[in-house]
Amino acid sequence: MNADLQRAVQWYPGHMVRAMRRIGEYLKMIDVVIEVVDARVPASGRNPLLDTLIGSRKRLIVLNREDLADAAATKVWIQHYADHDLQAIAVNGREQPSVRRAGMTIAKLAQGGRAMSRAIVLGLPNSGKSSIINGLLRRAAARTEDRAGVTRQLQWFRMAGNVELMDTPGILVPKIATPDAQWKLAMAGAVPRERYDPQEIVGHFHRWLIDHRAGRTRVPDLQSFASARGFARRGGELDLHNAAQSYVAAFNDGVFGRITLEEPT
């Protein structure tokens, strides 16, 4: 399914433009790149513009929110990255033991460099970069919220050992290329709620479920969800707009189970 959206989903504010420019400058002093990607959108959840900037530097792809993604699909994606000479690890940024595994891999990548190695954490908005950083530091150093665009400035943090971490604002591409990528990124929370029509996004998501699960899915459509949750206006009419916002939140809370929205192509 690749139907157009009536309201295109795009978001590239000024702070992203400035951050992208500064990241290009800071990468000159970086040894290791940590790219945080939402495990539910392993393709759309990456910024292809970063590939040119990163070049041949050591890189680790951290598939965050693996607890919300389909476990089998995540394994396929990790192998897909490996086939393209990219190292990836799946983590749950909210669990310290899970993030610690990523920290061990980062420490290995940083070995053999200068006395104090420098790593940069990159990713789309709301991919969980700050949660990963807090897990690596084992303290609440980076601000976290369940919405896009919280981190606006570049920040340095010191990891245990000989690694400094730079946190960066989440950066989307100047134009999200396809309607499929647009609704998937909206569904995963990579763009602010005011930048899309939640009813339309939920509609695309549920049609995708029907198409990709052979017509069998226990995930309710918006009408059923609104009725079950009591989203009603005066007179008994369903309040589909507010129900759709709650539906997106439920998806990101894992209410509908572990779902990965993309396969390697």
GROMACS .gro file of N, CA, C and O in nm, residues 35-94:
model
  240
   35GLU      N    1   2.419   0.545   1.603
   35GLU     CA    2   2.296   0.583   1.534
   35GLU      C    3   2.177   0.511   1.598
   35GLU      O    4   2.165   0.389   1.588
   36VAL      N    5   2.091   0.585   1.666
   36VAL     CA    6   1.977   0.526   1.734
   36VAL      C    7   1.858   0.523   1.637
   36VAL      O    8   1.821   0.627   1.581
   37VAL      N    9   1.801   0.406   1.619
   37VAL     CA   10   1.691   0.386   1.523
   37VAL      C   11   1.577   0.314   1.595
   37VAL      O   12   1.601   0.218   1.668
   38ASP      N   13   1.455   0.361   1.576
   38ASP     CA   14   1.338   0.292   1.630
   38ASP      C   15   1.326   0.157   1.561
   38ASP      O   16   1.313   0.150   1.438
   39ALA      N   17   1.330   0.049   1.637
   39ALA     CA   18   1.330  -0.086   1.581
   39ALA      C   19   1.203  -0.118   1.503
   39ALA      O   20   1.200  -0.214   1.426
   40ARG      N   21   1.098  -0.038   1.519
   40ARG     CA   22   0.973  -0.064   1.447
   40ARG      C   23   0.977  -0.008   1.306
   40ARG      O   24   0.900  -0.047   1.219
   41VAL      N   25   1.067   0.088   1.283
   41VAL     CA   26   1.080   0.150   1.150
   41VAL      C   27   1.228   0.155   1.111
   41VAL      O   28   1.287   0.262   1.097
   42PRO      N   29   1.291   0.040   1.090
   42PRO     CA   30   1.436   0.036   1.070
   42PRO      C   31   1.483   0.101   0.940
   42PRO      O   32   1.601   0.134   0.927
   43ALA      N   33   1.393   0.120   0.844
   43ALA     CA   34   1.430   0.187   0.719
   43ALA      C   35   1.392   0.334   0.723
   43ALA      O   36   1.478   0.422   0.712
   44SER      N   37   1.264   0.362   0.743
   44SER     CA   38   1.218   0.501   0.749
   44SER      C   39   1.278   0.574   0.868
   44SER      O   40   1.291   0.697   0.866
   45GLY      N   41   1.317   0.500   0.972
   45GLY     CA   42   1.370   0.561   1.094
   45GLY      C   43   1.515   0.600   1.087
   45GLY      O   44   1.574   0.636   1.189
   46ARG      N   45   1.574   0.595   0.968
   46ARG     CA   46   1.713   0.638   0.950
   46ARG      C   47   1.717   0.759   0.858
   46ARG      O   48   1.633   0.774   0.769
   47ASN      N   49   1.814   0.844   0.882
   47ASN     CA   50   1.833   0.964   0.799
   47ASN      C   51   1.944   0.936   0.698
   47ASN      O   52   2.062   0.932   0.735
   48PRO      N   53   1.912   0.916   0.570
   48PRO     CA   54   2.015   0.881   0.471
   48PRO      C   55   2.118   0.991   0.451
   48PRO      O   56   2.229   0.964   0.402
   49LEU      N   57   2.085   1.114   0.488
   49LEU     CA   58   2.182   1.223   0.474
   49LEU      C   59   2.303   1.202   0.565
   49LEU      O   60   2.412   1.255   0.539
   50LEU      N   61   2.284   1.124   0.672
   50LEU     CA   62   2.394   1.102   0.766
   50LEU      C   63   2.503   1.013   0.706
   50LEU      O   64   2.619   1.023   0.746
   51ASP      N   65   2.467   0.926   0.611
   51ASP     CA   66   2.566   0.835   0.555
   51ASP      C   67   2.683   0.910   0.494
   51ASP      O   68   2.799   0.873   0.511
   52THR      N   69   2.652   1.016   0.421
   52THR     CA   70   2.758   1.094   0.358
   52THR      C   71   2.844   1.163   0.463
   52THR      O   72   2.968   1.167   0.452
   53LEU      N   73   2.780   1.215   0.567
   53LEU     CA   74   2.854   1.285   0.672
   53LEU      C   75   2.942   1.190   0.753
   53LEU      O   76   3.056   1.221   0.787
   54ILE      N   77   2.889   1.071   0.783
   54ILE     CA   78   2.961   0.977   0.868
   54ILE      C   79   3.082   0.918   0.797
   54ILE      O   80   3.188   0.899   0.857
   55GLY      N   81   3.068   0.890   0.670
   55GLY     CA   82   3.180   0.837   0.593
   55GLY      C   83   3.223   0.700   0.644
   55GLY      O   84   3.142   0.612   0.667
   56SER      N   85   3.353   0.684   0.665
   56SER     CA   86   3.408   0.554   0.705
   56SER      C   87   3.430   0.541   0.855
   56SER      O   88   3.494   0.447   0.900
   57ARG      N   89   3.377   0.632   0.933
   57ARG     CA   90   3.394   0.624   1.079
   57ARG      C   91   3.327   0.498   1.135
   57ARG      O   92   3.231   0.448   1.079
   58LYS      N   93   3.379   0.452   1.249
   58LYS     CA   94   3.317   0.338   1.316
   58LYS      C   95   3.174   0.374   1.353
   58LYS      O   96   3.147   0.484   1.402
   59ARG      N   97   3.083   0.280   1.330
   59ARG     CA   98   2.942   0.310   1.354
   59ARG      C   99   2.872   0.191   1.419
   59ARG      O  100   2.898   0.076   1.385
   60LEU      N  101   2.782   0.221   1.512
   60LEU     CA  102   2.697   0.121   1.572
   60LEU      C  103   2.553   0.166   1.558
   60LEU      O  104   2.517   0.276   1.600
   61ILE      N  105   2.470   0.081   1.497
   61ILE     CA  106   2.326   0.109   1.489
   61ILE      C  107   2.259   0.046   1.611
   61ILE      O  108   2.269  -0.075   1.633
   62VAL      N  109   2.194   0.129   1.690
   62VAL     CA  110   2.124   0.082   1.809
   62VAL      C  111   1.975   0.079   1.778
   62VAL      O  112   1.911   0.184   1.764
   63LEU      N  113   1.921  -0.041   1.764
   63LEU     CA  114   1.778  -0.056   1.738
   63LEU      C  115   1.704  -0.047   1.872
   63LEU      O  116   1.695  -0.146   1.946
   64ASN      N  117   1.655   0.071   1.901
   64ASN     CA  118   1.590   0.096   2.029
   64ASN      C  119   1.443   0.052   2.024
   64ASN      O  120   1.387   0.034   1.917
   65ARG      N  121   1.385   0.038   2.142
   65ARG     CA  122   1.246  -0.007   2.157
   65ARG      C  123   1.225  -0.147   2.100
   65ARG      O  124   1.120  -0.177   2.040
   66GLU      N  125   1.326  -0.231   2.115
   66GLU     CA  126   1.313  -0.367   2.064
   66GLU      C  127   1.200  -0.442   2.133
   66GLU      O  128   1.145  -0.538   2.078
   67ASP      N  129   1.159  -0.396   2.251
   67ASP     CA  130   1.049  -0.459   2.323
   67ASP      C  131   0.914  -0.430   2.256
   67ASP      O  132   0.816  -0.500   2.282
   68LEU      N  133   0.908  -0.327   2.170
   68LEU     CA  134   0.786  -0.294   2.098
   68LEU      C  135   0.785  -0.352   1.956
   68LEU      O  136   0.681  -0.352   1.890
   69ALA      N  137   0.902  -0.396   1.909
   69ALA     CA  138   0.915  -0.447   1.772
   69ALA      C  139   0.902  -0.599   1.771
   69ALA      O  140   0.927  -0.666   1.872
   70ASP      N  141   0.867  -0.652   1.655
   70ASP     CA  142   0.859  -0.797   1.638
   70ASP      C  143   0.999  -0.856   1.648
   70ASP      O  144   1.091  -0.816   1.576
   71ALA      N  145   1.018  -0.952   1.739
   71ALA     CA  146   1.152  -1.005   1.768
   71ALA      C  147   1.214  -1.071   1.644
   71ALA      O  148   1.333  -1.052   1.617
   72ALA      N  149   1.136  -1.148   1.570
   72ALA     CA  150   1.189  -1.215   1.451
   72ALA      C  151   1.230  -1.114   1.345
   72ALA      O  152   1.334  -1.128   1.280
   73ALA      N  153   1.149  -1.008   1.329
   73ALA     CA  154   1.182  -0.905   1.231
   73ALA      C  155   1.311  -0.833   1.270
   73ALA      O  156   1.393  -0.798   1.183
   74THR      N  157   1.330  -0.810   1.399
   74THR     CA  158   1.452  -0.742   1.444
   74THR      C  159   1.575  -0.824   1.411
   74THR      O  160   1.678  -0.770   1.367
   75LYS      N  161   1.568  -0.955   1.429
   75LYS     CA  162   1.682  -1.041   1.393
   75LYS      C  163   1.712  -1.033   1.244
   75LYS      O  164   1.828  -1.029   1.203
   76VAL      N  165   1.606  -1.030   1.163
   76VAL     CA  166   1.625  -1.018   1.018
   76VAL      C  167   1.694  -0.886   0.984
   76VAL      O  168   1.785  -0.880   0.900
   77TRP      N  169   1.654  -0.779   1.050
   77TRP     CA  170   1.714  -0.648   1.025
   77TRP      C  171   1.860  -0.644   1.067
   77TRP      O  172   1.945  -0.586   0.997
   78ILE      N  173   1.893  -0.703   1.181
   78ILE     CA  174   2.032  -0.705   1.225
   78ILE      C  175   2.119  -0.778   1.124
   78ILE      O  176   2.230  -0.735   1.091
   79GLN      N  177   2.068  -0.890   1.070
   79GLN     CA  178   2.142  -0.961   0.967
   79GLN      C  179   2.152  -0.879   0.838
   79GLN      O  180   2.256  -0.877   0.771
   80HIS      N  181   2.044  -0.809   0.806
   80HIS     CA  182   2.044  -0.722   0.686
   80HIS      C  183   2.152  -0.615   0.698
   80HIS      O  184   2.228  -0.590   0.602
   81TYR      N  185   2.162  -0.552   0.814
   81TYR     CA  186   2.267  -0.452   0.834
   81TYR      C  187   2.405  -0.517   0.821
   81TYR      O  188   2.496  -0.461   0.759
   82ALA      N  189   2.421  -0.635   0.883
   82ALA     CA  190   2.550  -0.704   0.876
   82ALA      C  191   2.589  -0.734   0.732
   82ALA      O  192   2.707  -0.723   0.695
   83ASP      N  193   2.491  -0.771   0.652
   83ASP     CA  194   2.518  -0.797   0.509
   83ASP      C  195   2.566  -0.673   0.436
   83ASP      O  196   2.625  -0.683   0.328
   84HIS      N  197   2.538  -0.555   0.495
   84HIS     CA  198   2.583  -0.429   0.436
   84HIS      C  199   2.695  -0.366   0.519
   84HIS      O  200   2.715  -0.245   0.517
   85ASP      N  201   2.767  -0.454   0.593
   85ASP     CA  202   2.885  -0.413   0.671
   85ASP      C  203   2.852  -0.309   0.777
   85ASP      O  204   2.933  -0.220   0.806
   86LEU      N  205   2.734  -0.321   0.837
   86LEU     CA  206   2.694  -0.232   0.946
   86LEU      C  207   2.664  -0.315   1.070
   86LEU      O  208   2.591  -0.414   1.063
   87GLN      N  209   2.724  -0.277   1.181
   87GLN     CA  210   2.701  -0.348   1.306
   87GLN      C  211   2.579  -0.291   1.376
   87GLN      O  212   2.564  -0.169   1.389
   88ALA      N  213   2.489  -0.379   1.421
   88ALA     CA  214   2.367  -0.334   1.488
   88ALA      C  215   2.342  -0.417   1.612
   88ALA      O  216   2.381  -0.534   1.620
   89ILE      N  217   2.277  -0.355   1.709
   89ILE     CA  218   2.240  -0.423   1.832
   89ILE      C  219   2.101  -0.376   1.872
   89ILE      O  220   2.068  -0.258   1.854
   90ALA      N  221   2.017  -0.467   1.923
   90ALA     CA  222   1.882  -0.432   1.964
   90ALA      C  223   1.877  -0.412   2.115
   90ALA      O  224   1.931  -0.494   2.190
   91VAL      N  225   1.815  -0.304   2.158
   91VAL     CA  226   1.808  -0.273   2.302
   91VAL      C  227   1.670  -0.218   2.338
   91VAL      O  228   1.595  -0.173   2.251
   92ASN      N  229   1.642  -0.223   2.465
   92ASN     CA  230   1.528  -0.152   2.523
   92ASN      C  231   1.587  -0.040   2.607
   92ASN      O  232   1.644  -0.065   2.714
   93GLY      N  233   1.577   0.083   2.559
   93GLY     CA  234   1.641   0.196   2.624
   93GLY      C  235   1.594   0.224   2.764
   93GLY      O  236   1.658   0.299   2.838
   94ARG      N  237   1.482   0.162   2.805
   94ARG     CA  238   1.429   0.184   2.939
   94ARG      C  239   1.482   0.082   3.040
   94ARG      O  240   1.448   0.090   3.158
   0.00000   0.00000   0.00000
